[in-house]
XYZ file of C-alpha atoms in Angstrom:
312
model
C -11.865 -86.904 15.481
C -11.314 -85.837 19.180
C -7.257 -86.339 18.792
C -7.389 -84.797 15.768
C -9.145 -81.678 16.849
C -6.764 -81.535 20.440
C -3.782 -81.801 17.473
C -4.928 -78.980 15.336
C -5.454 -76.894 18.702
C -2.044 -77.080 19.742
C -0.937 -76.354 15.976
C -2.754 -73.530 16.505
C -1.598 -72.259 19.726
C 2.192 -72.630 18.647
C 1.505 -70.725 16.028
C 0.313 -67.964 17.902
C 2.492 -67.770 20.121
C 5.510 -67.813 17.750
C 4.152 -64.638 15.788
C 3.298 -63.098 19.153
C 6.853 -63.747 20.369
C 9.542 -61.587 20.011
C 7.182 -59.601 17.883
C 7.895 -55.356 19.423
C 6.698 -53.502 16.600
C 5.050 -56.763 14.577
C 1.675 -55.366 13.175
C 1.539 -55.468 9.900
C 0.786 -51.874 9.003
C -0.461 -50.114 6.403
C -0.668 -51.477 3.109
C 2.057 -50.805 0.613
C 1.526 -51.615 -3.410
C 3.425 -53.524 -4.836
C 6.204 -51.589 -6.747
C 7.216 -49.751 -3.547
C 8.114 -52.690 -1.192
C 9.813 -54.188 -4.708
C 12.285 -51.341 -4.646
C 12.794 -51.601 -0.635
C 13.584 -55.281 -1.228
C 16.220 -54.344 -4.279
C 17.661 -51.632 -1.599
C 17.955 -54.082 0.261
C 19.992 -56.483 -1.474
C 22.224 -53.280 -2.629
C 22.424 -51.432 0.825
C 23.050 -54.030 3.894
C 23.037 -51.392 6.450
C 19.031 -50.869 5.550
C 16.975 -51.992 8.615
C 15.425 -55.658 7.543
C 13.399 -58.450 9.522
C 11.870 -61.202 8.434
C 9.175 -63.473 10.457
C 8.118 -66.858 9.098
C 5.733 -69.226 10.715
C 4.577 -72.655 8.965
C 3.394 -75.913 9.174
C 5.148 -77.873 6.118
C 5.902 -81.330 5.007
C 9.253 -81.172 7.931
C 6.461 -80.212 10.280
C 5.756 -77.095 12.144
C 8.688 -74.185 12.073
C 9.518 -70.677 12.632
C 12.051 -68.225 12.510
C 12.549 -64.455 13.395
C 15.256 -62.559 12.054
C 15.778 -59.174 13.319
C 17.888 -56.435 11.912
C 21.942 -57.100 12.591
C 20.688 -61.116 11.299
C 20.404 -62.321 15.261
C 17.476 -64.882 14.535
C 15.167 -66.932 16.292
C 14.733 -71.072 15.007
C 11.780 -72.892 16.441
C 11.772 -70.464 19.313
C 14.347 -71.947 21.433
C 17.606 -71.460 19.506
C 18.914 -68.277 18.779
C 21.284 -68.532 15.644
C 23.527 -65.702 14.217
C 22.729 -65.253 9.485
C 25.675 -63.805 7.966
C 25.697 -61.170 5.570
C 25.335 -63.685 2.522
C 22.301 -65.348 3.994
C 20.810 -62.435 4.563
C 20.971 -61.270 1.199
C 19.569 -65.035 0.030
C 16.612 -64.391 2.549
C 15.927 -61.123 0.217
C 16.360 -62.468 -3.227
C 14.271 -65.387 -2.861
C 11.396 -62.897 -1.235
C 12.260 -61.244 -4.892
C 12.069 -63.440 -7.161
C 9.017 -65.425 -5.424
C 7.727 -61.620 -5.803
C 6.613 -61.312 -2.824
C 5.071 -57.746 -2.739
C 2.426 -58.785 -4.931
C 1.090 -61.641 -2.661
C -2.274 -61.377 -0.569
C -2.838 -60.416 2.702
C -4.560 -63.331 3.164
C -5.938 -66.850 1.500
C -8.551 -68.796 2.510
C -10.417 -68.899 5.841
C -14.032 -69.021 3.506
C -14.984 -72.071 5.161
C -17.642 -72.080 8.271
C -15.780 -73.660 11.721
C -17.117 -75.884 13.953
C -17.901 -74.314 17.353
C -15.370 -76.487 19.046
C -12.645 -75.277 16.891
C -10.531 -72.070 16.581
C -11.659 -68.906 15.613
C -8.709 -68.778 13.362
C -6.808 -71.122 11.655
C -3.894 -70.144 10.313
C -1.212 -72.596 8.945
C 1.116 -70.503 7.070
C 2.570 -66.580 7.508
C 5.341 -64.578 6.093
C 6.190 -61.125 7.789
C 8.704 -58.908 6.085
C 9.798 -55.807 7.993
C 12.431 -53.704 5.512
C 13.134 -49.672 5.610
C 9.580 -48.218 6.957
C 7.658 -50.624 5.293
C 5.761 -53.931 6.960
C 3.869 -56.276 4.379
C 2.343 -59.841 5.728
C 0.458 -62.968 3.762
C -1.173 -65.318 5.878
C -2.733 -68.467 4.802
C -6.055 -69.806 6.952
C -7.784 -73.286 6.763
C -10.085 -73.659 3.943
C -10.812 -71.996 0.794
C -8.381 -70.599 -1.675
C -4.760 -72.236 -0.573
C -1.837 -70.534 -1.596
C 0.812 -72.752 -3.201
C 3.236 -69.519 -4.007
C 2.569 -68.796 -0.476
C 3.455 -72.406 0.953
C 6.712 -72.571 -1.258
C 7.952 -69.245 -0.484
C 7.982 -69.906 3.110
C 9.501 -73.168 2.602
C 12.419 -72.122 0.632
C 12.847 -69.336 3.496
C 12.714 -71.562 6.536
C 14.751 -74.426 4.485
C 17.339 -71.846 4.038
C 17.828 -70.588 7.795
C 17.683 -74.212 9.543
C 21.139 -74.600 7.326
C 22.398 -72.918 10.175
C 20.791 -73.878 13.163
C 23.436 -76.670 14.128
C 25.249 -73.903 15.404
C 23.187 -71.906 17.232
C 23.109 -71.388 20.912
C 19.862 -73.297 22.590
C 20.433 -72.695 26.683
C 19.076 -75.002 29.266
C 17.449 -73.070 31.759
C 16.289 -69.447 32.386
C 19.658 -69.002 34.646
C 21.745 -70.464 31.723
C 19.642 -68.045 29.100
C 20.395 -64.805 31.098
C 23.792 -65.772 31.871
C 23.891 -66.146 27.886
C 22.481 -62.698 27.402
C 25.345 -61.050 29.837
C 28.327 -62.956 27.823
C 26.843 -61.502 24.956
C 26.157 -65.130 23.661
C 22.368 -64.360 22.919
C 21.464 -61.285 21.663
C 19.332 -58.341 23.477
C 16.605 -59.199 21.187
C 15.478 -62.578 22.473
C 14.508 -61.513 25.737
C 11.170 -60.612 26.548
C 9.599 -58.994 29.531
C 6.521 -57.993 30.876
C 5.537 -56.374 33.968
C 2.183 -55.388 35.204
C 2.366 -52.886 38.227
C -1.154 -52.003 40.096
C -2.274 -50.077 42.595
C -5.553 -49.281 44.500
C -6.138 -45.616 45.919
C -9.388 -44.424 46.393
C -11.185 -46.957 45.507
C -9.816 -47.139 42.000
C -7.072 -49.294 40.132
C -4.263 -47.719 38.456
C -0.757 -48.791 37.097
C 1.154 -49.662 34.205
C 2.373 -51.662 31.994
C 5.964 -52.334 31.156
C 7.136 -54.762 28.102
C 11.105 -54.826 26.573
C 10.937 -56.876 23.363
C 13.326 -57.291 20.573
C 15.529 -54.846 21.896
C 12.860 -51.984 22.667
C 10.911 -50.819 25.562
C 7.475 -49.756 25.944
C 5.548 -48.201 29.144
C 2.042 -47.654 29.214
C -0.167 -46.011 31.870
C -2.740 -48.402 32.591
C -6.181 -48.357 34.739
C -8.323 -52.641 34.074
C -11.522 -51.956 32.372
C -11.351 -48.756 31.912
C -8.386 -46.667 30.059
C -4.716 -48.072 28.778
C -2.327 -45.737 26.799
C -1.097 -46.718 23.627
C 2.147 -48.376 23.004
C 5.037 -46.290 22.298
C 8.461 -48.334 21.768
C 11.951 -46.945 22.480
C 15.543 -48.811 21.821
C 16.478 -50.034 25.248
C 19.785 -48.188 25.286
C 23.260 -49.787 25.937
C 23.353 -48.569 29.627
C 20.399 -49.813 30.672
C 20.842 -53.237 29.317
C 23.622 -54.530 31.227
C 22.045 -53.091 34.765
C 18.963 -54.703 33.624
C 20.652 -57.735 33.311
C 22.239 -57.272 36.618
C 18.885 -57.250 38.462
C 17.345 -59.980 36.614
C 20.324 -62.423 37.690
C 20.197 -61.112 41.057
C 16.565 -62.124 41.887
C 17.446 -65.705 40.727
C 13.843 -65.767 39.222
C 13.668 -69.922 38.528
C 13.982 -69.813 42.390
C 10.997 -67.373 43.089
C 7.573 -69.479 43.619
C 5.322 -68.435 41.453
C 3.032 -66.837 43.733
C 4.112 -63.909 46.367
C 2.276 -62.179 48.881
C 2.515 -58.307 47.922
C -0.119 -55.103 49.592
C -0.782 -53.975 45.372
C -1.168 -56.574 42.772
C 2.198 -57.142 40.145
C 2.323 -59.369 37.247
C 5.903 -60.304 35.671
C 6.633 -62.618 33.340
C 9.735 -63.143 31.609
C 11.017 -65.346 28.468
C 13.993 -66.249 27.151
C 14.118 -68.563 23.636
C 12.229 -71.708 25.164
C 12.631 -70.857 28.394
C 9.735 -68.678 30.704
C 8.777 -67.498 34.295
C 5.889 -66.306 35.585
C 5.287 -64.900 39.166
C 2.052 -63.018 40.634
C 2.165 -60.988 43.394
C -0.810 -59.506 45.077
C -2.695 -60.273 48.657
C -3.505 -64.026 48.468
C -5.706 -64.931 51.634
C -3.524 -68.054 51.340
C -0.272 -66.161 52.045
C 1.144 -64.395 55.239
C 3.010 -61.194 54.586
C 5.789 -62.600 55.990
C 6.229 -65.343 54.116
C 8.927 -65.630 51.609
C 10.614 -62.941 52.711
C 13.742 -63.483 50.974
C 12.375 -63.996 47.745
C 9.612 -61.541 48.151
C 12.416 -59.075 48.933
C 14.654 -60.273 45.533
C 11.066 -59.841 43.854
C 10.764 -56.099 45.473
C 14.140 -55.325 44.487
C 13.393 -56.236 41.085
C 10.430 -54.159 40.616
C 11.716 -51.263 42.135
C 14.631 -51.216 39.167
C 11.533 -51.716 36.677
C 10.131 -48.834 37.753
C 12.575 -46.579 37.735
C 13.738 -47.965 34.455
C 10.789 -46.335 32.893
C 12.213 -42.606 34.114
């Protein structure tokens, strides 16, 4: 019973993690009936240029798998590999979310049962995010109660269909190899994901922000802990920022930064490409002298600084 419960756990964190990923602009939205996100999806299969993105997350009988597709059909397998869908899959990816009719699914099935205390909150085994035109429409399927066999096959068929191409996608082996990737133009803008935390104390109070580029788009929030944190707006991260961006982040040679830095205010950055993630906190550890690591606290600085100012 223990192992089983430590296996469903880490089920449930993957899954988590692989909705949460990559996922700018992933609520799910208002609620749309039925006949409206039909003719979006028939648009769609009519009009290729009409913005379309599809998120799938399941555990199934080939075992637990994901994919993200964003608009332009750069996608996201298992969340390591980043594989390129032609036009033709594409346009599969949309019929079969017609004629499984789709729209007319539930937000949600199951979840009626009563969990243990020792297990998650949540747990969700299934879920099918469709992003087309202005419209967002999910179906999730939790443990227990009513299970969803439309729901089940659907994502199946979906998932079966985009691992046809994952032979040839581009998996890197390191965070280096990942952003070197992203400057050849070998991974798309989309897969990388950033997130900085910048704080300050003045007069006795903490105040910073909060900067986060996913899927392509940026977002800066003003941000004081505990009390007060602007909402998120999200802009396209435009094609002259990206390469500089790029730039920087090869620059401070991040998988050579120790994960801990000695720094007067208090910064948390964390950066993740596919499989591949760094984390570094830098604030005034007792444990730390100022002047140590002073060449990569001064890569880390540098970094920062173009962060900042990237948000002007």
């Amino acid at each position: 019973m223990h192992t089983k419960r430590i296996f469903l756990l880490s089920v449930l964190c993957f899954l988590t993690a692989a909705i949460h990923a990559n996922g700018a602009g992933a609520s799910d939205g208002p609620g749309y009936d039925a006949a409206t996100l039909d003719v979006a999806l028939q648009r769609g299969l009519s009009e290729p240029g009409i913005p379309f993105q599809l998120q799938v997350n399941c555990i199934d009988q080939k075992g637990i798998r994901s994919m993200q597709m964003f608009s332009g059909g750069a996608t996201v397998w298992n969340r390591r590999t980043q594989i390129t869908l032609p036009a033709e899959t594409r346009s599969a990816l949309l019929e079969t979310l017609v004629s499984h009719r789709f729209s007319g699914f539930k937000a949600r099935y199951g979840g009626s049962e009563r969990l243990e205390k020792t297990e998650a909150a949540a747990r969700m085994t299934c879920r099918i995010h469709v992003e087309i035109a202005d419209l967002k429409k999910s179906s999730v399927q939790l443990g227990g109660g009513e299970q969803s066999a439309r729901l089940a096959g659907l994502a199946t068929a979906l998932l079966d269909e985009t691992e046809k191409h994952a032979v040839n996608g581009v998996t890197p082996d390191n965070l280096q190899d990942a952003l070197e990737k992203l400057n050849s133009g070998q991974l798309a803008p989309q897969v990388l994901q950033l997130r900085l935390v910048d704080l300050a104390e003045e007069g006795g109070s903490t105040t910073g922000s909060i900067l986060q580029i996913r899927g392509g788009k940026m977002s800066h929030q003003a941000y004081s802990p505990g009390i007060s944190v602007d909402s998120q707006v999200w802009n396209q991260l435009s094609p002259e920022q990206y390469p500089g961006l790029l730039a920087e982040l090869q620059s401070a040679q991040l998988e050579s930064l120790p994960g801990n830095l000695w720094s007067q205010d208090q910064k948390d950055f964390e950066i993740q490409v596919l499989g591949h993630k760094k984390l570094i906190i830098a604030k005034p550890f007792k444990r730390l002298h100022p002047g140590a690591e002073k060449a990569a606290q001064q890569r880390f600085n540098s970094l920062v600084r173009y962060l900042r100012a990237l948000n002007n």
